[in-house]
């Protein structure tokens, strides 16, 4: 079973940037779609962005134009570049293989996540 290790979270001020990384054990190329998800305080986990092996990424409306998802199959790593961060982006960010049709997470098991806190 694939193992996922998220990193890169931090405390930053509104308007700042962060780049998250998701290290995938095994071959990332074999995974058709990867997703980034987040869970804010008191909220349910939600899709932030998904990226297929080929084709266009998909973004939640709340992050369009600010976040960019990418994948490096050679490094078995998925990235999430986050710019112009807002307090509502605060939460624990997770990655997971995703379904092709709706980018819902494919597995019920999750990594430890990485904490992103946006505050002045």
Coordinates of C-alpha atoms in Angstrom, one line a residue:
X1 CA 0.0 0.0 0.0
X2 CA 1.3 3.5 -0.8
X3 CA 2.6 5.6 2.0
X4 CA 2.4 9.3 2.0
X5 CA 4.5 11.9 3.9
X6 CA 3.4 15.5 3.8
X7 CA 5.8 18.4 4.7
X8 CA 6.3 22.1 4.2
X9 CA 3.6 23.5 6.5
X10 CA 4.3 26.6 8.6
X11 CA 2.9 29.7 10.2
X12 CA 2.8 32.6 7.7
X13 CA 1.2 36.0 7.5
X14 CA -1.7 36.7 5.2
X15 CA -0.5 37.3 1.7
X16 CA 2.5 35.0 2.2
X17 CA 3.4 31.8 0.3
X18 CA 4.2 28.2 1.1
X19 CA 5.1 25.2 -0.9
X20 CA 4.0 21.8 0.4
X21 CA 5.5 18.5 -0.6
X22 CA 4.0 15.0 -0.6
X23 CA 6.5 12.2 -0.8
X24 CA 5.0 9.0 -2.2
X25 CA 6.5 5.6 -1.5
X26 CA 6.7 3.5 -4.6
X27 CA 6.1 4.7 -8.1
X28 CA 4.1 8.0 -8.4
X29 CA 3.8 7.3 -12.1
X30 CA 1.6 4.3 -11.4
X31 CA -0.9 6.5 -9.6
X32 CA -3.3 8.1 -12.0
X33 CA -4.6 11.0 -10.0
X34 CA -3.2 12.7 -6.9
X35 CA -5.0 15.1 -4.7
X36 CA -4.3 17.6 -1.9
X37 CA -6.9 17.9 0.8
X38 CA -7.2 20.1 3.9
X39 CA -9.2 20.1 7.1
X40 CA -9.7 23.4 8.7
X41 CA -10.6 23.9 12.4
X42 CA -14.0 22.5 13.0
X43 CA -14.5 21.6 9.4
X44 CA -14.7 18.5 7.3
X45 CA -11.8 17.5 5.1
X46 CA -12.1 19.0 1.6
X47 CA -10.5 18.8 -1.8
X48 CA -8.0 21.6 -2.5
X49 CA -6.6 20.4 -5.8
X50 CA -6.1 17.3 -7.9
X51 CA -3.7 16.4 -10.7
X52 CA -4.0 13.6 -13.1
X53 CA -1.0 11.8 -14.7
X54 CA -1.8 13.7 -17.8
X55 CA -4.4 16.4 -18.3
X56 CA -5.5 19.5 -16.5
X57 CA -5.4 19.9 -12.8
X58 CA -8.6 20.6 -10.8
X59 CA -8.9 23.2 -8.1
X60 CA -11.4 24.2 -5.5
X61 CA -13.0 27.5 -6.3
X62 CA -11.6 29.0 -3.1
X63 CA -8.0 28.5 -4.2
X64 CA -8.2 29.0 -8.0
X65 CA -5.6 31.5 -9.1
X66 CA -3.7 31.3 -5.9
X67 CA -2.6 27.6 -5.6
X68 CA -0.8 25.4 -8.1
X69 CA -0.5 21.6 -7.9
X70 CA 2.3 19.8 -9.7
X71 CA 3.8 16.4 -9.7
X72 CA 7.3 15.1 -10.4
X73 CA 7.0 11.4 -11.2
X74 CA 10.8 11.0 -11.3
X75 CA 11.0 12.2 -7.7
X76 CA 7.8 10.5 -6.6
X77 CA 6.6 13.8 -5.2
X78 CA 3.5 16.0 -5.5
X79 CA 3.7 19.7 -4.7
X80 CA 1.2 22.4 -3.8
X81 CA 2.4 25.9 -4.3
X82 CA 0.3 28.3 -2.3
X83 CA 0.4 32.0 -2.9
X84 CA -1.6 35.0 -1.4
X85 CA -2.5 32.9 1.6
X86 CA -5.6 33.8 3.6
X87 CA -6.6 33.0 7.2
X88 CA -9.3 30.7 5.8
X89 CA -6.5 28.5 4.3
X90 CA -5.5 27.5 7.8
X91 CA -5.7 23.7 8.3
X92 CA -4.0 20.4 8.1
X93 CA -3.1 19.5 4.5
X94 CA -3.0 16.0 3.3
X95 CA -2.3 14.2 0.1
X96 CA -3.9 11.0 -1.2
X97 CA -4.5 9.2 -4.5
X98 CA -7.8 10.4 -5.9
X99 CA -10.6 9.1 -8.1
X100 CA -10.6 10.2 -11.7
X101 CA -14.3 11.2 -11.8
X102 CA -14.6 13.5 -8.8
X103 CA -11.1 13.7 -7.3
X104 CA -12.5 12.2 -4.0
X105 CA -9.8 10.4 -2.0
X106 CA -9.2 6.9 -3.1
X107 CA -8.1 5.5 0.3
X108 CA -9.4 5.9 3.8
X109 CA -5.9 5.9 5.3
X110 CA -4.1 9.2 5.6
X111 CA -0.6 10.4 6.4
X112 CA 0.1 12.7 9.3
X113 CA -0.6 15.8 7.3
X114 CA 1.2 19.1 7.5
X115 CA -0.1 22.1 9.5
X116 CA -0.6 25.4 7.7
X117 CA -1.5 28.4 9.8
X118 CA -2.2 31.8 8.3
X119 CA -2.2 34.5 10.9
X120 CA -0.8 38.0 11.6

